[in-house]
Amino acid sequence: MRRARSEDAKDERRQLLLSAALDEFFERGFSAARIEDIAQRASLSKGTVYLYFDSKEALFLALIEDLATPNIEQIEQIAAAAPSLREALDRLAVFAPVMIRTSNLPRLMKVLIGDSHTFPDIIRDYRKQKIERILGALTAFLDRAVDRGEIPPQNTSLTARLILAPIVLSGMWQAVFGRDADAEIDLEALFRLHTDLLLKALSPEGTKS
Amino acid sequence: MRRARSEDAKDERRQLLLSAALDEFFERGFSAARIEDIAQRASLSKGTVYLYFDSKEALFLALIEDLATPNIEQIEQIAAAAPSLREALDRLAVFAPVMIRTSNLPRLMKVLIGDSHTFPDIIRDYRKQKIERILGALTAFLDRAVDRGEIPPQNTSLTARLILAPIVLSGMWQAVFGRDADAEIDLEALFRLHTDLLLKALSPEGTKS
Amino acid sequence: MRRARSEDAKDERRQLLLSAALDEFFERGFSAARIEDIAQRASLSKGTVYLYFDSKEALFLALIEDLATPNIEQIEQIAAAAPSLREALDRLAVFAPVMIRTSNLPRLMKVLIGDSHTFPDIIRDYRKQKIERILGALTAFLDRAVDRGEIPPQNTSLTARLILAPIVLSGMWQAVFGRDADAEIDLEALFRLHTDLLLKALSPEGTKS
Amino acid sequence: MRRARSEDAKDERRQLLLSAALDEFFERGFSAARIEDIAQRASLSKGTVYLYFDSKEALFLALIEDLATPNIEQIEQIAAAAPSLREALDRLAVFAPVMIRTSNLPRLMKVLIGDSHTFPDIIRDYRKQKIERILGALTAFLDRAVDRGEIPPQNTSLTARLILAPIVLSGMWQAVFGRDADAEIDLEALFRLHTDLLLKALSPEGTKS
DNA sequence: TATGAATGAGTCTTCATTCAT
DNA sequence: GATGAATGAAGACTCATTCAT
């Protein structure tokens, strides 16, 4: 492999390794993944991995750090920017299938769950700084919707969980069963239905019945 | 440890090992779990494990087999036996928190997800024979509710997924974050809300709006 | 290799490993010695070493501990028990060649010197608890000889060093050049001469000239 | 580091590397010393080392070669040039502390001992060409003293060893324990005493008693 | 010439599995 | 049947050496 002398080339190689690492950690879990396989997947040799990361664990942690942020911010945006609940849910229904099918988030989730007990601190941090933040953003949005009279008063924090559950679980489903063709779900239809049901359930009239 | 001569004593020891195995596989994953630790947890010696199971993998497979069936049948019962949707959802809302907090199912799920790529066949079988069966039972129940005019026609298969998503995800949450006191969820309230929202969303009147 | 089930058999095997370890550490130094070679020398397998010692370093430290004490006490005895300087030196002249040729002390010394900077604490402890003790015993003996009027007053601490120097250095010589036949020294003659010269140098008459 | 084009600049860099190599080999031994650390100590990069030396082993051998000669010749001079035994021993008593404290010889000795079995040929050569030469020079000097009637007839070859033993051993002591402040020896006093005792022991009158 | 990225052979250590006791 | 000592395959990590820049 040609040598990476410039900082840019090194950054690129670092990303290459992180990508290879996600593949291996996703497929085998932290413990069973082999550094040599990660290296090979990046067309590098074992030793080279250690030029970029101090240890297998450091590589894992860098991977979590690297992947955690971007997707999560997108989700937060939707909650922050949407003018109405209907609008927010519509955007979510459009965005979720894309994220599930094309982003690394489902695979990252699978890795985090599988190795949650090996890295308890990481997992706790991840929950607090990423998951709770998203839940919080959605809860705040629902609170505003209540204030606006768009939806009746309720435990918005739990409602937020119910809104996100099918999205997260579909991500997990994709990560775990994605390889089985017969396990495919029509995600667009699923989230359209989810949105429909939620709008009915949350609309003020719906409450009366 | 005294010898287990009778069949009963042997079965008991087998169960002891399976229980210890779940603990270790749950906490470390298949690859990182050590046979010696499993043995120790069962107050047995390393060698004894091999009197009951051919290999670490055989122990893992036996564990999945052993744990998979009971809980799932309970869920199936609810779907089969409930006279009305309201009744079914109410029962689910009562049953789910108990299952999440006291059964082994959440821990089994965590193990299955974490090692899903190490045992792809097991995972596929599990999905087909357990998960799809539950989804199928709930879908059939919903189909009957449509026929009865209790709910409007819809893609019941997707509705079934939406109904189960918060339950399954709460199980995962418990398995992954259960050790963190500050991650606790009021499951009773969550599922009561879930049931409420679903009834509103699925009621025929709700559909008109 | 047959299994060591009893405590005695395990102790024996431990000693076997320590002996093999001395051979390897002596011939290669701590860093270059290979655990597998030590195991092989003891007719055991690599993994077995780790049943008896936690790590290569633990094996090294156990070796030092194990070998340090016995020889040193013998030397101390001579200094403590001899009735006169002549007697003490005579005994030393007889004992030294035996110790140099048959004990492990020269090889231990070579190992300690070679790895002194890898284990600075061990080496400092060894000096304080073993070497300084011997020097102290000999110094005390010389002090008593001064009191008795057997030798003139002098810096007995330095005299002790001068008495021991040829013995220690001959041990080193044996450890380093022992394999070369043409490097052999007539140790008996050397120490007889050493004794003679010392007696002349230290006798009260000798002082007058 | 700027390029060394001239022969002088290259020699200087070579010396810089040899000096850095002694530091590292002294502190870690051949096997544990790292080329990169040697390079860093010389403010050069790893690759540059290989412009000056073919391999780690070649660097080690060059170091031995480079350091061995100078000190040894000085010692030889003393033996060759002194007019009387008293004079020779006096000069030795003055020279030895300086050599021990300021020259590289003690550190070289430590390195040679520590890695003696890794480079048996080097060590044998060193003994034959350096050590035996010094011993030979001192023996020859003593033989001349016998001829002159300055000292009585004796096994001068062994006497030479006894004369040098405290010097060599003090060198070793310095190399091994030099870092411990509480291990310091008053070398001047030690060698003055050594000289005194030797003169008494070797004087013709002393022999009569 | 000088650099340091890349390589892969080598070594410690772990642990599933076997089997003598 | 139960034990735990023994084994050796496997994997993380290091570092001498090479070589593209």
GROMACS .gro file of N, CA and C in nm, chain A residues 31 114-115 117-118, chain B residues 22-34 37 41 110-111 115:
model
   69
   31SER      N    1  -1.517  -0.849   2.073
   31SER     CA    2  -1.426  -0.953   2.120
   31SER      C    3  -1.382  -1.047   2.009
  114GLY      N    4  -2.451  -0.520   2.144
  114GLY     CA    5  -2.376  -0.645   2.162
  114GLY      C    6  -2.263  -0.631   2.260
  115ASP      N    7  -2.197  -0.515   2.260
  115ASP     CA    8  -2.082  -0.499   2.350
  115ASP      C    9  -2.111  -0.404   2.465
  117HIS      N   10  -2.200  -0.449   2.761
  117HIS     CA   11  -2.147  -0.482   2.892
  117HIS      C   12  -1.995  -0.484   2.894
  118THR      N   13  -1.934  -0.483   2.778
  118THR     CA   14  -1.788  -0.475   2.774
  118THR      C   15  -1.743  -0.331   2.794
  231LEU      N   16  -2.646  -1.820   3.057
  231LEU     CA   17  -2.716  -1.697   3.017
  231LEU      C   18  -2.652  -1.576   3.084
  232ASP      N   19  -2.624  -1.589   3.212
  232ASP     CA   20  -2.561  -1.477   3.284
  232ASP      C   21  -2.432  -1.434   3.214
  233GLU      N   22  -2.348  -1.531   3.184
  233GLU     CA   23  -2.218  -1.496   3.126
  233GLU      C   24  -2.230  -1.449   2.982
  234PHE      N   25  -2.310  -1.518   2.903
  234PHE     CA   26  -2.326  -1.477   2.763
  234PHE      C   27  -2.390  -1.338   2.757
  235PHE      N   28  -2.482  -1.312   2.848
  235PHE     CA   29  -2.546  -1.181   2.852
  235PHE      C   30  -2.443  -1.073   2.887
  236GLU      N   31  -2.358  -1.104   2.982
  236GLU     CA   32  -2.265  -1.000   3.028
  236GLU      C   33  -2.142  -0.984   2.940
  237ARG      N   34  -2.105  -1.089   2.868
  237ARG     CA   35  -1.981  -1.078   2.790
  237ARG      C   36  -1.997  -1.107   2.642
  238GLY      N   37  -2.108  -1.166   2.605
  238GLY     CA   38  -2.122  -1.211   2.468
  238GLY      C   39  -2.059  -1.347   2.452
  239PHE      N   40  -2.096  -1.416   2.345
  239PHE     CA   41  -2.049  -1.553   2.327
  239PHE      C   42  -1.898  -1.562   2.326
  240SER      N   43  -1.835  -1.478   2.249
  240SER     CA   44  -1.691  -1.490   2.229
  240SER      C   45  -1.611  -1.463   2.356
  241ALA      N   46  -1.650  -1.362   2.429
  241ALA     CA   47  -1.571  -1.324   2.547
  241ALA      C   48  -1.607  -1.404   2.671
  242ALA      N   49  -1.720  -1.472   2.669
  242ALA     CA   50  -1.758  -1.551   2.787
  242ALA      C   51  -1.662  -1.669   2.802
  243ARG      N   52  -1.626  -1.700   2.925
  243ARG     CA   53  -1.532  -1.809   2.947
  243ARG      C   54  -1.602  -1.928   3.011
  246ASP      N   55  -1.576  -1.951   3.379
  246ASP     CA   56  -1.662  -1.861   3.457
  246ASP      C   57  -1.804  -1.916   3.467
  250ARG      N   58  -1.982  -2.014   3.814
  250ARG     CA   59  -2.111  -1.958   3.851
  250ARG      C   60  -2.209  -2.067   3.889
  319LYS      N   61  -3.085  -0.959   2.396
  319LYS     CA   62  -2.955  -0.891   2.389
  319LYS      C   63  -2.848  -0.988   2.340
  320VAL      N   64  -2.849  -1.108   2.392
  320VAL     CA   65  -2.751  -1.208   2.350
  320VAL      C   66  -2.767  -1.240   2.203
  324ASP      N   67  -2.474  -1.160   1.923
  324ASP     CA   68  -2.405  -1.267   1.852
  324ASP      C   69  -2.478  -1.312   1.727
   0.00000   0.00000   0.00000
